């Protein structure tokens, strides 16, 4: 099994593997081009986003700056919008549904590290080069969810359809559909209802 296969299956893997380093360097170069583009270059941004993402839904758009670990492990639905400074560490798959909105400074972080210090320690190969082991869990953000400014989502989490995540929240557990949730750690505050409608 290759290191990439281990990574995508949630096993401990070596992130310094040559194939993985090459993939990360490729997406960094693409992100540099995207982030350097002018607001008048919307066609170029669309082309670059389609090249960066594993799947780019119709009319998906991300305001610069953007950062990805791989890009190819992120799959977005239609009408996805991310405001400034979105970071998606897509070591495992990130699935983003239709009509999802991110506020500025949202972080989607699939990578995880062993809890025991002895398993996190830096290791040395016979040639003297150093490496450590990590793993990752996928993240799913279902249709119509809204993540407000500064939200962080950790590996293994599903955010349900239509859920609203309050600014600055750290989401470490699943959030059900149709609720308002917030806090560190993020907790459900209440269900959404027709009383929340602004168009009466």
XYZ file of C-alpha atoms in Angstrom:
200
model
C 0.000 0.000 0.000
C 1.387 3.402 -0.948
C 1.640 6.276 1.524
C -1.089 8.065 -0.438
C -3.380 5.037 -0.110
C -2.667 4.879 3.630
C -3.408 8.601 3.928
C -6.752 8.368 2.145
C -7.827 5.305 4.144
C -7.229 6.987 7.514
C -4.122 5.013 8.470
C -0.874 6.399 9.852
C 1.263 7.527 6.929
C 4.492 9.381 6.152
C 3.732 12.912 4.839
C 7.301 13.274 3.534
C 6.642 10.632 0.859
C 7.840 11.934 -2.540
C 4.452 11.562 -4.262
C 2.684 13.465 -1.487
C 5.293 16.226 -1.367
C 4.935 16.678 -5.148
C 1.138 16.945 -4.863
C 1.414 19.543 -2.096
C 3.924 21.586 -4.087
C 1.654 21.489 -7.147
C -1.358 22.880 -5.278
C 0.763 25.524 -3.550
C 1.875 26.825 -6.916
C -1.739 26.886 -8.140
C -2.865 28.694 -4.976
C -0.069 31.239 -5.413
C -1.374 31.992 -8.914
C -4.958 32.199 -7.673
C -4.037 34.488 -4.783
C -1.978 36.759 -7.053
C -4.804 37.146 -9.573
C -6.681 40.410 -9.993
C -10.371 40.820 -9.174
C -10.855 41.460 -12.916
C -9.525 37.950 -13.730
C -12.613 35.947 -12.786
C -12.256 33.554 -15.729
C -8.692 32.719 -14.679
C -9.819 32.166 -11.092
C -12.564 29.793 -12.246
C -10.078 27.830 -14.350
C -7.568 27.611 -11.504
C -10.221 26.552 -8.997
C -11.312 23.735 -11.308
C -7.662 22.650 -11.540
C -7.147 22.842 -7.773
C -10.265 20.990 -6.597
C -11.134 17.324 -6.964
C -14.590 18.532 -7.988
C -15.635 22.145 -8.456
C -19.394 22.596 -8.499
C -21.102 25.035 -10.841
C -20.672 28.671 -9.755
C -18.407 27.757 -6.827
C -16.177 30.677 -5.837
C -13.528 31.369 -3.215
C -12.191 34.813 -2.380
C -8.389 34.943 -2.180
C -6.358 34.075 -0.227
C -6.921 30.324 -0.293
C -4.732 27.495 1.015
C -5.001 23.722 0.506
C -2.871 20.739 1.489
C -3.815 18.857 -1.690
C -6.890 20.415 -3.293
C -7.636 17.212 -5.186
C -9.240 15.769 -2.036
C -11.812 18.596 -1.804
C -15.160 18.223 -3.577
C -17.640 21.111 -3.693
C -21.239 21.356 -4.780
C -22.825 24.157 -6.770
C -22.998 27.738 -5.467
C -20.331 27.134 -2.812
C -18.883 30.425 -1.550
C -15.874 30.962 0.709
C -14.896 34.413 1.904
C -11.296 35.608 2.411
C -8.507 33.453 3.870
C -10.056 29.989 3.659
C -7.734 27.135 4.667
C -8.663 23.558 3.728
C -6.214 20.915 4.944
C -7.608 18.101 2.829
C -5.369 15.203 3.810
C -8.606 13.189 3.924
C -11.613 13.912 1.725
C -13.585 17.122 2.265
C -17.117 17.045 0.827
C -18.924 20.400 0.653
C -22.549 20.390 -0.489
C -24.611 22.763 -2.606
C -25.283 26.338 -1.423
C -22.735 26.192 1.394
C -21.283 29.484 2.668
C -18.038 30.125 4.576
C -17.272 33.424 6.283
C -13.713 34.771 6.329
C -10.905 32.865 8.063
C -12.596 29.450 8.065
C -10.307 26.445 8.603
C -11.254 22.900 7.558
C -8.643 20.584 9.093
C -8.755 16.841 8.403
C -5.219 15.963 9.676
C -4.783 14.399 13.098
C -1.802 13.258 15.132
C -1.425 10.402 17.622
C -2.296 11.353 21.200
C 0.651 9.537 22.778
C 3.888 11.529 22.645
C 5.973 8.459 21.761
C 3.878 7.990 18.605
C 4.224 11.669 17.635
C 7.999 11.794 17.946
C 10.173 12.643 14.959
C 11.734 9.530 13.448
C 15.055 9.152 11.623
C 15.620 7.092 8.486
C 18.863 5.240 7.748
C 19.919 8.115 5.472
C 19.492 10.593 8.341
C 16.342 12.261 7.002
C 13.547 12.981 9.460
C 9.809 12.239 9.346
C 6.782 11.792 11.557
C 3.515 9.916 11.179
C 0.050 11.419 11.003
C -3.428 10.375 9.911
C -6.645 12.080 8.875
C -10.420 11.764 8.991
C -12.839 13.114 6.359
C -15.124 16.111 6.815
C -18.617 16.494 5.341
C -20.484 19.807 5.168
C -23.991 19.206 3.876
C -26.170 21.358 1.603
C -27.065 24.847 2.765
C -24.807 24.983 5.827
C -23.294 28.335 6.818
C -20.001 28.566 8.689
C -19.539 32.116 10.001
C -16.235 33.972 10.437
C -13.344 32.160 12.058
C -14.917 28.700 12.337
C -12.588 25.691 12.624
C -13.820 22.183 11.750
C -11.723 19.167 12.784
C -11.355 15.753 11.175
C -14.191 13.248 11.343
C -16.980 15.839 11.605
C -20.222 16.062 9.620
C -22.169 19.337 9.666
C -25.801 18.735 8.781
C -27.824 20.383 6.029
C -28.856 23.960 6.735
C -26.937 24.192 10.020
C -25.550 27.579 11.079
C -22.214 27.583 12.919
C -21.544 30.752 14.923
C -18.419 32.867 14.504
C -15.260 31.611 16.182
C -16.617 28.122 16.876
C -14.434 25.007 16.984
C -16.430 22.053 15.675
C -15.088 18.748 17.030
C -18.288 16.648 16.868
C -21.105 16.146 14.390
C -23.736 18.886 14.176
C -27.258 17.804 13.142
C -29.200 19.439 10.302
C -31.273 22.580 10.800
C -29.765 23.969 13.999
C -27.813 26.957 15.265
C -24.612 25.830 16.976
C -21.703 27.782 18.442
C -18.907 27.761 20.982
C -15.573 26.193 21.842
C -16.242 23.345 21.605
C -19.240 23.910 19.331
C -22.600 22.851 20.790
C -26.157 22.981 19.500
C -27.957 26.073 20.827
C -31.401 25.615 19.288
C -33.255 24.359 16.215
C -33.958 26.713 13.341
C -37.635 27.453 12.702
C -39.909 29.609 10.569
C -39.608 32.263 13.266
C -36.064 32.830 11.962
C -37.349 33.771 8.496
C -36.559 37.335 7.397
C -38.714 37.157 4.261
C -42.245 37.007 5.626
